[in-house]
Every structure is written in C-alpha cells, then in structure tokens.
Short mmCIF file of C-alpha atoms in Angstrom, two decimals:
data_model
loop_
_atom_site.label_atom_id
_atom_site.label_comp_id
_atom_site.label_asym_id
_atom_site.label_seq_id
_atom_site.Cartn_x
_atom_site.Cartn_y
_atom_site.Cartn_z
CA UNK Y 1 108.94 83.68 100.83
CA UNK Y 2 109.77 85.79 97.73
CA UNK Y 3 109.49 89.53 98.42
CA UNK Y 4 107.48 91.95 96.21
CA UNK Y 5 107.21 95.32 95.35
CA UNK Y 6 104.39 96.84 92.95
CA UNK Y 7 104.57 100.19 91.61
CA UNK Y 8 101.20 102.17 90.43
CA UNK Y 9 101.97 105.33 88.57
CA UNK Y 10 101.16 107.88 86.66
CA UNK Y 11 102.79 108.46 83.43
CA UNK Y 12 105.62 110.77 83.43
CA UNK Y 13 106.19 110.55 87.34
CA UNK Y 14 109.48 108.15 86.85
CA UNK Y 15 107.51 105.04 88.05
CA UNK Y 16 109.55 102.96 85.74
CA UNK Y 17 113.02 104.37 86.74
CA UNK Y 18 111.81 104.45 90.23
CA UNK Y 19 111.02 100.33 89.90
CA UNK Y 20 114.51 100.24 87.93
CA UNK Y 21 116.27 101.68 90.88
CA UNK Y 22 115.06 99.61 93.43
CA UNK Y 23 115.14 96.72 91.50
CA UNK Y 24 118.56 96.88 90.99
CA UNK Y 25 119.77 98.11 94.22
CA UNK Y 26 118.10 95.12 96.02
CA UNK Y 27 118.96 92.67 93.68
CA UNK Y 28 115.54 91.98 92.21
CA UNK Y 29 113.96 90.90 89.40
CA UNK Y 30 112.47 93.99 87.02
CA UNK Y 31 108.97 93.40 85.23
CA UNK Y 32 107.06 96.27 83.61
CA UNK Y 33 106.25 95.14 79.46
CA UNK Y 34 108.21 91.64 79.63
CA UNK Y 35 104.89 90.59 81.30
CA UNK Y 36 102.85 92.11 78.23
CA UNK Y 37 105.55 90.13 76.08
CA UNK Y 38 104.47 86.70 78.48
CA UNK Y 39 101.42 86.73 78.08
CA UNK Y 40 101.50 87.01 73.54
CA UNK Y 41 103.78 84.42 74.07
CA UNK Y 42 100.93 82.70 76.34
CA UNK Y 43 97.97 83.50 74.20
CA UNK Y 44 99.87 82.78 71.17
CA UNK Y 45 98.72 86.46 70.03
CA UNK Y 46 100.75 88.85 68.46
CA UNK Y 47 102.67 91.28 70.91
CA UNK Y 48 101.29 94.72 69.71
CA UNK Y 49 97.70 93.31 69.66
CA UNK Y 50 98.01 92.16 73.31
CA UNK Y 51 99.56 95.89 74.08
CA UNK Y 52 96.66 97.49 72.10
CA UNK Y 53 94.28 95.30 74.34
CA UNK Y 54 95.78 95.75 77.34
CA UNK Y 55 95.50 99.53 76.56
CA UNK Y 56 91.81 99.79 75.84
CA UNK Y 57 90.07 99.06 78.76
CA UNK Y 58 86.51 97.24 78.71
CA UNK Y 59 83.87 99.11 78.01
CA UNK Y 60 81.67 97.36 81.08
CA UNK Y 61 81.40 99.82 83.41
CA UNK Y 62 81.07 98.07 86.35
CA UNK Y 63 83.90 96.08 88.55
CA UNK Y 64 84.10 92.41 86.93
CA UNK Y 65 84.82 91.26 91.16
CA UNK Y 66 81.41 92.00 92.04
CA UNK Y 67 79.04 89.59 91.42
CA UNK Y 68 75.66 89.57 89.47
CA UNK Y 69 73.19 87.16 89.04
CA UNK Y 70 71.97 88.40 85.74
CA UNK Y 71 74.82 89.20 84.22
CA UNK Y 72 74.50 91.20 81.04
CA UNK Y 73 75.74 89.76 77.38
CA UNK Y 74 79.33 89.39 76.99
CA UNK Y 75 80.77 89.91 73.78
CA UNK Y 76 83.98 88.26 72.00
CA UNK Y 77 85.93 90.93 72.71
CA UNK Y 78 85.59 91.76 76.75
CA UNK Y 79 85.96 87.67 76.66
CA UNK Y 80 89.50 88.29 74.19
CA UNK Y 81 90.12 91.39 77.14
CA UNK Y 82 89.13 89.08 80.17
CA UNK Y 83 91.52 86.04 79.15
CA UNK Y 84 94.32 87.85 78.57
CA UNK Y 85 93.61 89.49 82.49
CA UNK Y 86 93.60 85.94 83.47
CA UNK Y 87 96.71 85.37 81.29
CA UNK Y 88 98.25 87.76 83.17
CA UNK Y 89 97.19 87.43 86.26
CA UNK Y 90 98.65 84.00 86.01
CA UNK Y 91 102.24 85.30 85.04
CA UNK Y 92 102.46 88.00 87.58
CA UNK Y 93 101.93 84.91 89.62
CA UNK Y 94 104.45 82.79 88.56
CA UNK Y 95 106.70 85.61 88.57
CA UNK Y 96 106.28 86.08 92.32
CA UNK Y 97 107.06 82.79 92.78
CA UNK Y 98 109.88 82.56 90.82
CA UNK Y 99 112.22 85.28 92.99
CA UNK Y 100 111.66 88.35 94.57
CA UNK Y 101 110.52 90.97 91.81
CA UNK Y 102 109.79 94.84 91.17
CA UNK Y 103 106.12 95.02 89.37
CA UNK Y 104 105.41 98.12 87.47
CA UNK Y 105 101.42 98.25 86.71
CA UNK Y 106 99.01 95.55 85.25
CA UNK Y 107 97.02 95.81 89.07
CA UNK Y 108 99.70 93.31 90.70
CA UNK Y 109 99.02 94.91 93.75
CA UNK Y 110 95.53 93.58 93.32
CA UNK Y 111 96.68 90.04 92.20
CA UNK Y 112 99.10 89.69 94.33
CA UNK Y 113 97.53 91.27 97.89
CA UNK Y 114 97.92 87.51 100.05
CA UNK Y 115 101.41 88.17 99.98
CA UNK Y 116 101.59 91.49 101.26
CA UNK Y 117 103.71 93.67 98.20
CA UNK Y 118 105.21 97.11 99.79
CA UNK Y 119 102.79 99.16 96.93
CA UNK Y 120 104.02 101.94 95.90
CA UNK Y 121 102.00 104.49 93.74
CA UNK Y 122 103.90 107.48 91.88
CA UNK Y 123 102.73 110.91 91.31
CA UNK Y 124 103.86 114.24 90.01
CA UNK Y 125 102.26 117.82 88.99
CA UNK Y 126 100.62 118.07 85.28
CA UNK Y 127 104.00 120.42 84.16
CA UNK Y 128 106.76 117.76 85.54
CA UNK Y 129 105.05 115.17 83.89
CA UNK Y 130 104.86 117.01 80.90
CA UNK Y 131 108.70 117.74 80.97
CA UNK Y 132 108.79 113.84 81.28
CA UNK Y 133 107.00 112.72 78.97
CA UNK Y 134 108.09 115.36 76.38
CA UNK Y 135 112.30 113.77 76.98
CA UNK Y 136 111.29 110.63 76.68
CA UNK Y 137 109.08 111.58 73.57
CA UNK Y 138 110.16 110.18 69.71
CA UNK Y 139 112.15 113.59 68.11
CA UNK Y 140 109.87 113.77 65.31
CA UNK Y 141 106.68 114.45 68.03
CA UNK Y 142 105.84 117.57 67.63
CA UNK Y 143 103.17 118.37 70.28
CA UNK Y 144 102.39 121.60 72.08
CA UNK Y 145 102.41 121.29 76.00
CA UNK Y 146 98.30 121.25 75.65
CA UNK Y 147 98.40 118.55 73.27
CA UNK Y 148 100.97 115.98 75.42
CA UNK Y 149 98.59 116.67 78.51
CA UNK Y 150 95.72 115.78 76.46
CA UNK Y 151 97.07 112.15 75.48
CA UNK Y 152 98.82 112.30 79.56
CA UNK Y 153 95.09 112.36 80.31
CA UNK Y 154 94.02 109.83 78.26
CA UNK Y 155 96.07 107.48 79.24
CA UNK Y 156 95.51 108.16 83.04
CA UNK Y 157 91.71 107.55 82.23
CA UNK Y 158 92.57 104.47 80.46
CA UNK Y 159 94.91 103.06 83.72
CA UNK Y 160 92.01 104.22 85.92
CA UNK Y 161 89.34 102.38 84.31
CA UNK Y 162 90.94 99.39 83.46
CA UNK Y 163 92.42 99.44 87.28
CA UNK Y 164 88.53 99.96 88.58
CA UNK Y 165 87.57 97.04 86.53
CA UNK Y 166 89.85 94.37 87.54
CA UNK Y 167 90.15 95.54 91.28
CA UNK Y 168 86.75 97.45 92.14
CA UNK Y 169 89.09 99.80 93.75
CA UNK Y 170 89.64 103.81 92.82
CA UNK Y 171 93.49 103.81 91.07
CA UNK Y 172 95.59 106.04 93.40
CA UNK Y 173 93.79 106.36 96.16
CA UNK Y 174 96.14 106.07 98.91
CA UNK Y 175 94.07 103.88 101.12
CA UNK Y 176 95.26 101.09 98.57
CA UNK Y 177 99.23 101.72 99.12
CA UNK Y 178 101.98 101.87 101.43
CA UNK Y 179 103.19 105.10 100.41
CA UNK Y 180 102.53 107.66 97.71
CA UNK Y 181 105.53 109.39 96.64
CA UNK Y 182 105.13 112.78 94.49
CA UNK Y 183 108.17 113.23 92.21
CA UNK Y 184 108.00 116.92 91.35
CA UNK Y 185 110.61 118.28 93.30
CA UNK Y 186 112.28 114.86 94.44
CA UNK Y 187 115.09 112.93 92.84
CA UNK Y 188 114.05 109.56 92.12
CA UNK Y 189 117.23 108.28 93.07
CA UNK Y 190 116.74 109.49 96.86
CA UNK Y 191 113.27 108.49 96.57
CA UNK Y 192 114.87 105.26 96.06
CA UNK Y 193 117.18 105.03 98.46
CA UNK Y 194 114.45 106.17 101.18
CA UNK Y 195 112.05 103.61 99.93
CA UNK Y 196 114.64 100.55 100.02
CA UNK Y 197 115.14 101.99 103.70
CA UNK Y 198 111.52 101.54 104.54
CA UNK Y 199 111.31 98.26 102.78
CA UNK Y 200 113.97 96.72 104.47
CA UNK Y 201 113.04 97.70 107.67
CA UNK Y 202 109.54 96.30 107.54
CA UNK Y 203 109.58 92.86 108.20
CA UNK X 1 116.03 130.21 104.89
CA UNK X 2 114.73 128.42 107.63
CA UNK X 3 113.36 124.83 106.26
CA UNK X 4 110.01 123.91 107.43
CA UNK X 5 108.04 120.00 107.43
CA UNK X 6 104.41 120.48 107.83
CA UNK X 7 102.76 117.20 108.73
CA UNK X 8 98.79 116.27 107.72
CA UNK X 9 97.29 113.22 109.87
CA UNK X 10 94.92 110.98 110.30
CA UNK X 11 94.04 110.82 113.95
CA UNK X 12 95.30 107.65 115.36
CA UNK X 13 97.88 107.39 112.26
CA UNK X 14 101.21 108.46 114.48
CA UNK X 15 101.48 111.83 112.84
CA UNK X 16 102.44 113.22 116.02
CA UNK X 17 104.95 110.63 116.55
CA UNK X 18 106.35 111.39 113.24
CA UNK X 19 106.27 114.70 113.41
CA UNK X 20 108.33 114.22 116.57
CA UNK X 21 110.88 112.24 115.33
CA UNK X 22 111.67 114.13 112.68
CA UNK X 23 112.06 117.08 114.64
CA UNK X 24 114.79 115.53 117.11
CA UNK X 25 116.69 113.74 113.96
CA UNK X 26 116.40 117.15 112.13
CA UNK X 27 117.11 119.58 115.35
CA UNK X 28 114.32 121.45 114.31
CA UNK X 29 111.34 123.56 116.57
CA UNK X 30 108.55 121.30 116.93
CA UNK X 31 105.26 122.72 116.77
CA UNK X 32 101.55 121.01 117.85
CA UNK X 33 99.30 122.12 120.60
CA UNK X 34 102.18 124.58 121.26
CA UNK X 35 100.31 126.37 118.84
CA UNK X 36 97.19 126.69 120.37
CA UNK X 37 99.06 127.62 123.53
CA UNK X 38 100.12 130.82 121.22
CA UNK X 39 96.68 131.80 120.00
CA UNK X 40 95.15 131.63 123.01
CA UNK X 41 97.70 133.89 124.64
CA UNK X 42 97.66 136.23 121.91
CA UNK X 43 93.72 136.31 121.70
CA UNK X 44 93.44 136.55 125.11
CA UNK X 45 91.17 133.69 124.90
CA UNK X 46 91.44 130.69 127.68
CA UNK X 47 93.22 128.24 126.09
CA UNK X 48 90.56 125.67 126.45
CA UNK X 49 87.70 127.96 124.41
CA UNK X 50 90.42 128.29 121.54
CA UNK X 51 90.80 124.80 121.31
CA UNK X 52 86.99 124.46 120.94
CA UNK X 53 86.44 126.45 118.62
CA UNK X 54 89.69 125.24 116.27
CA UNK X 55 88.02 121.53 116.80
CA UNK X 56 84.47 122.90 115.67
CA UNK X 57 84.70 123.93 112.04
CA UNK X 58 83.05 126.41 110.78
CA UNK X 59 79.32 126.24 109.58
CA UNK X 60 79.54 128.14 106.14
CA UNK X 61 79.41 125.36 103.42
CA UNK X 62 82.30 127.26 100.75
CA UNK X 63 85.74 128.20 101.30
CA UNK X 64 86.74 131.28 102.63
CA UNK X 65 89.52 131.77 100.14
CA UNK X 66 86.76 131.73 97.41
CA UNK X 67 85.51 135.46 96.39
CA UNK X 68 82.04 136.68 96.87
CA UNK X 69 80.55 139.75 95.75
CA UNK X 70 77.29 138.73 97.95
CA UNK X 71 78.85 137.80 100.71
CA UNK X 72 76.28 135.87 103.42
CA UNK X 73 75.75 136.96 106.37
CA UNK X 74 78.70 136.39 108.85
CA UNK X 75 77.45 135.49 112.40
CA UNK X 76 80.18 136.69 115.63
CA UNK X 77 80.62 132.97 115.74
CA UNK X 78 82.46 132.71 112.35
CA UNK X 79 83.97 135.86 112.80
CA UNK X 80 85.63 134.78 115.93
CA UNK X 81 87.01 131.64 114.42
CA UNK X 82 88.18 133.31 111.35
CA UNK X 83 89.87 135.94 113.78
CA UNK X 84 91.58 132.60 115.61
CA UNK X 85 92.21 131.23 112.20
CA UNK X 86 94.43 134.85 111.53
CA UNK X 87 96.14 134.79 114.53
CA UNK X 88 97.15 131.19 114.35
CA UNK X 89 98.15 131.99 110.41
CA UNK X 90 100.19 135.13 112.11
CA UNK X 91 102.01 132.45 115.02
CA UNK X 92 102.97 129.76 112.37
CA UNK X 93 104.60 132.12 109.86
CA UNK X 94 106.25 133.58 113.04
CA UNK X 95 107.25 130.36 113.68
CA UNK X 96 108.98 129.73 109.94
CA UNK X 97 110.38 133.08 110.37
CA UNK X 98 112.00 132.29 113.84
CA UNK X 99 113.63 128.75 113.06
CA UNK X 100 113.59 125.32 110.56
CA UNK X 101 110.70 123.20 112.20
CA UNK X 102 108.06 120.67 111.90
CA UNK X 103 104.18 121.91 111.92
CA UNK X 104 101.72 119.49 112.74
CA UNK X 105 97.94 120.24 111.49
CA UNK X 106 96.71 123.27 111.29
CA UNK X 107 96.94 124.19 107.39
CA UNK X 108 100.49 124.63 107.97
CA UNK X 109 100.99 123.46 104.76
CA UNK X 110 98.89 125.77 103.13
CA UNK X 111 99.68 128.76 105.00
CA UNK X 112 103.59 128.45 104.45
CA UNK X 113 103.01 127.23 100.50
CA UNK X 114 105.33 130.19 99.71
CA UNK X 115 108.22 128.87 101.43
CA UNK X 116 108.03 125.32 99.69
CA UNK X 117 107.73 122.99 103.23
CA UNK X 118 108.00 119.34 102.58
CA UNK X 119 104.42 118.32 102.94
CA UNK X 120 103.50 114.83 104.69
CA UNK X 121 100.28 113.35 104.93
CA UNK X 122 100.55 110.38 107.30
CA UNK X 123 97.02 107.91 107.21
CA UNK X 124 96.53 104.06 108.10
CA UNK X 125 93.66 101.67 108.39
CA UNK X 126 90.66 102.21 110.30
CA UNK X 127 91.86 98.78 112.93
CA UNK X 128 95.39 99.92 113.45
CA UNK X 129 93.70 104.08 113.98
CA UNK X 130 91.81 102.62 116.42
CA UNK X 131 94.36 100.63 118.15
CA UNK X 132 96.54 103.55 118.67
CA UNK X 133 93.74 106.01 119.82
CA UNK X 134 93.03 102.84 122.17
CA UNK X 135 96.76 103.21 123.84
CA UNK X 136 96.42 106.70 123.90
CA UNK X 137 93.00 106.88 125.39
CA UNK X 138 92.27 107.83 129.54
CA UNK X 139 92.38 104.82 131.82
CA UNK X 140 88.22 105.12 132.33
CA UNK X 141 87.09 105.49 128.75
CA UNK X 142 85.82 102.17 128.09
CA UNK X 143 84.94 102.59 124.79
CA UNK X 144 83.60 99.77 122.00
CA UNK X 145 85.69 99.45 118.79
CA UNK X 146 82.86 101.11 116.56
CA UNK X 147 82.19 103.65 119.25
CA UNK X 148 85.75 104.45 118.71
CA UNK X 149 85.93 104.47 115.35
CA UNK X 150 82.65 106.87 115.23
CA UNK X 151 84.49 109.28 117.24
CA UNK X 152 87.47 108.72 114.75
CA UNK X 153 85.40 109.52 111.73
CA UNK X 154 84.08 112.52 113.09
CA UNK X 155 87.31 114.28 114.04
CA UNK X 156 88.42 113.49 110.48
CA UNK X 157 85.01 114.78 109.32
CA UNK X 158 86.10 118.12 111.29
CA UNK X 159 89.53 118.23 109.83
CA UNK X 160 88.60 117.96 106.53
CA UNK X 161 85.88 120.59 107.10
CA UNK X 162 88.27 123.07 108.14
CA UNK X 163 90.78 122.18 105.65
CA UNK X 164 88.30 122.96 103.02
CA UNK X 165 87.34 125.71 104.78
CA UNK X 166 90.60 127.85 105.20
CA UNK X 167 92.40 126.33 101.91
CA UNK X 168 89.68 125.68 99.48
CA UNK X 169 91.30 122.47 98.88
CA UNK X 170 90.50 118.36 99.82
CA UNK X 171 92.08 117.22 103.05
CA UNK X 172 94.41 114.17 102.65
CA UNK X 173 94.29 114.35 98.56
CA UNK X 174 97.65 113.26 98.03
CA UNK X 175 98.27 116.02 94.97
CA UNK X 176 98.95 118.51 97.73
CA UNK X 177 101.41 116.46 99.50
CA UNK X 178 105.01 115.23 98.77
CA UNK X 179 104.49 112.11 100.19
CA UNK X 180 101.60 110.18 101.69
CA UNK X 181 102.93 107.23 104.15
CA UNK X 182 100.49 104.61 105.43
CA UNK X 183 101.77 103.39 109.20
CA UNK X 184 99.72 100.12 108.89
CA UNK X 185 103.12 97.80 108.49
CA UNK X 186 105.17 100.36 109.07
CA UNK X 187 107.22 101.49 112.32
CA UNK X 188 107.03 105.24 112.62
CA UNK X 189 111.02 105.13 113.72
CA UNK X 190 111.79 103.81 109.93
CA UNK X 191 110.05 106.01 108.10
CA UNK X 192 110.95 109.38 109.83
CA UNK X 193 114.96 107.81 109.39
CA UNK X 194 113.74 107.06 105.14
CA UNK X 195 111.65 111.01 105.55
CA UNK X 196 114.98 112.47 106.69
CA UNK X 197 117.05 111.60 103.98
CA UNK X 198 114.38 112.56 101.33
CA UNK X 199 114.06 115.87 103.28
CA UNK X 200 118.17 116.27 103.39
CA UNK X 201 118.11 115.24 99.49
CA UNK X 202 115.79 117.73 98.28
CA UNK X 203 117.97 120.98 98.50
#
C-alpha cells in the first residue's frame, strides 16, 4: 500500500519546503497547487477561479459532516464550493493511489484518514513568519510588518474555516496530527531529516 | 552554557520514557520526581506532603504572574504552595546552572524561558493513555477503562490548572512548544533518536 504524508501549515512556517524536502529525500511524489490545477482541469473551470474558490471558504457556518434533517437553503455558489471539495477530494484520492505522495493542505489528512497518513502540521511565531512571508513576497510589495500580519491572519482564518467545514475538526489542534513541528528556531532541513527518521521507523 | 530539554506530558503519553531516553542518548542530568525529592528536603517538608500539595493546584481562579493592585485574600494554604512553587523554581534553575539536562513537568519550560530549552510536549489518544497507565498501574488496582480514563482527565485537569496558574499560559498549546509528538503509532525509542538530532541541529 502507497504511503502518505499530509502536511497542515501555517503560512510562512516552510510547510511547503518542509513537504519538498521529504518528498524528495524519500522518493515521493510532491502535490501542493498541481491538485488545484486537477481539479480546473476536472471541472473544466478556469484555474484562478478554482484558486479564488478554494480560497474563500463557505459562508455556512456549521461542519457540512454533520448531519441535519432540515437543512437550510443552499445556494449556487456553496453548491459551485461543495463540487469542487468533491472534485478534490476525488483527486487527492487518486493521487494516493497512484504512488506514495507528500500532500500539502486541501484537508487530505481528513480525506485520506483510512489509510493512516503520518500528518504533519507546521507552525512558527507571528515575526518568523513574517520574515517568511516578506522573502518570498513580489519586490514591488510594499507592506509594513503590521500590514503582512494582517493578510498572514487572514489567510489563517480562511484555512481554519474552510478546514472546520470540510472536517468538523479545529485546524491545528494537535489531537488531529502525528507531530507538530514549530519552525522558529529549527532548520527545516533537520526538521526533515528527523521527520523521515520517524516515518520510516513507524511501520 | 549548559543545554537544557524540558518535557510537557500527557499522563500515560510516555513523557517520562522520553524524557529518559533522551537523557541517556544526550548524557545529560535527568530530572522528575528527583525534584520533589529536592523541595521537600529544602522545605523541610516530608516528601509525601510536598507531593500533595504540587498535585493539588491551587484554588485562586487567575494567574499568579498577572498583577493586582487588589490583591484577594491569600489563605496559608496558597501561600505554602506558592512558597513550594519558589523553592522548586530555585532547584530547577540550580539544576540548569549545575549541568545540560532534561526537566520533566513542572513549568520547567517556563521557568528556564531565558535560557532557550528545547520545549517538548508529548500527548496521545485517550485508548493508548489508558493502556499505558494500565501497565504501569499496582497489581490490585482493578480499575474499569472509563474509571481510568476519569482519573486520567483529572490529573490533566490538575496540570493544566497549575500551568495556568504559575505561567499564565494554556497547558499543551502547541505555540509554546518546539515540537508536539503524538506516541499513538509511534515507538518512544524512534522519536527520542529523530528528537536528538533536531536537538544536536539547533545550535
């Protein structure tokens, strides 16, 4: 059976180059936006407007996995939000089965909990993220430290929601991973190497 | 500068275990009930009182690092547990002082936060907690899984409550850790061998 690996994270805590790295150094496959670029080749919709969807979460504030009997009026667009979930889910999926993979985001630790992923979930402090996000920022963004945690904020809101909708569970709690790894004062490369150790080593 | 690992745990997570391991890998002091042992001898307390007292938190509903200008009234209870609470604060920064080592419990982590420690929470699920308090427990204690898991909750009830107390902070809220490991799947061997080379790393 294919082994996986999902990786929550918060943005600017080197979830991506953490997934990289351990993708690479056990020969796995890497998926982070290729799945957002599956499923507008899926829906037939156009790339950005599945990334702009994916990125506003639905504005029902309850968990879509618990069930109601009367179930309030669904509009087009949590229907639009809900199939491309479903899209997704179903390529996360195939991906799985396909080889052994590296899963940044988009709740795979959810969809994929029968097979037992080693789920990871990244952290670092508000001022190393900041640092983060501000090197990997376009040169002609111009924003004071105040400003990039603002949007940091946003979008951890936005990951949180949209996690709590699909899953019913709190994003980042640790109950809901294997480890929780803080980046602050850690090099992402020996996080690597001490998480490829552990991974190894558990079946 | 003497390194120090301070360990936060779950009852029934192998924190000890970890904690334990590390320490031999690392050649480093290991420190536990050893502290107690310290206090007690120190306050001239039987050793058996002290531990009381350090497992029954506090009754005062606010941290103590938290300023008051009208400050309630302090009962000899609370002021002997605070007094406790020093001395044991005195005995673990003796302990930094003296050697590198590996402090289990006891706001270790908070009480050395000057001297950068690598902080470890260690958790796991409430069935594999109470299978390892199970192996651990006395030969007559013929206890029911939920009886065992109430008396699980409520020594992480007590934890927390003195956490909160003496730090002002949440107990097992992975932002004040640098890594949170789940022992679930996991052998506690593997992960101290991955913890070590994190640790090594970090300097």
């Amino acid at each position: 059976m294919n082994k996986i690996i999902t990786i929550g994270r918060e943005l600017g805590s080197g979830g991506r180059e953490l997934g990289k790295r351990l993708a690479e150094m056990l020969g796995f496959a890497y998926y982070d936006s290729e799945i957002i670029s599956g499923i507008a080749h899926k829906t037939e919709l156009a790339e950005s407007y599945v990334k702009k969807i994916l990125e506003n979460t639905p504005t029902v504030n309850f968990p879509i996995t618990i069930g109601h009997s009367f179930y309030p009026h669904v509009g087009a667009d949590l229907q639009q939000t809900t199939s491309i979930y479903v899209e997704q889910s179903n390529i996360i999926t195939e991906m799985a089965d396909k080889s052994s993979c590296v899963i940044v985001g988009r709740c795979a630790d959810y969809i994929l909990r029968d097979r037992n992923p080693f789920k990871i979930f990244v952290f670092a402090s508000p001022q190393s993220r900041i640092e983060r996000c501000r090197q990997k920022a376009p040169k002609d963004e111009h924003l004071t430290d105040k400003q990039l945690w603002k949007k940091i904020k946003k979008v951890d809101k936005s990951r949180a929601k949209y996690y709590m909708f699909y899953t019913g569970r709190k994003w980042g709690d640790k109950m809901n991973y294997d480890i929780c790894v803080n980046t602050t004062n850690a090099s992402i490369k020996t996080v690597a190497e001490a998480l490829v150790k552990m991974f190894r080593d558990r079946d």
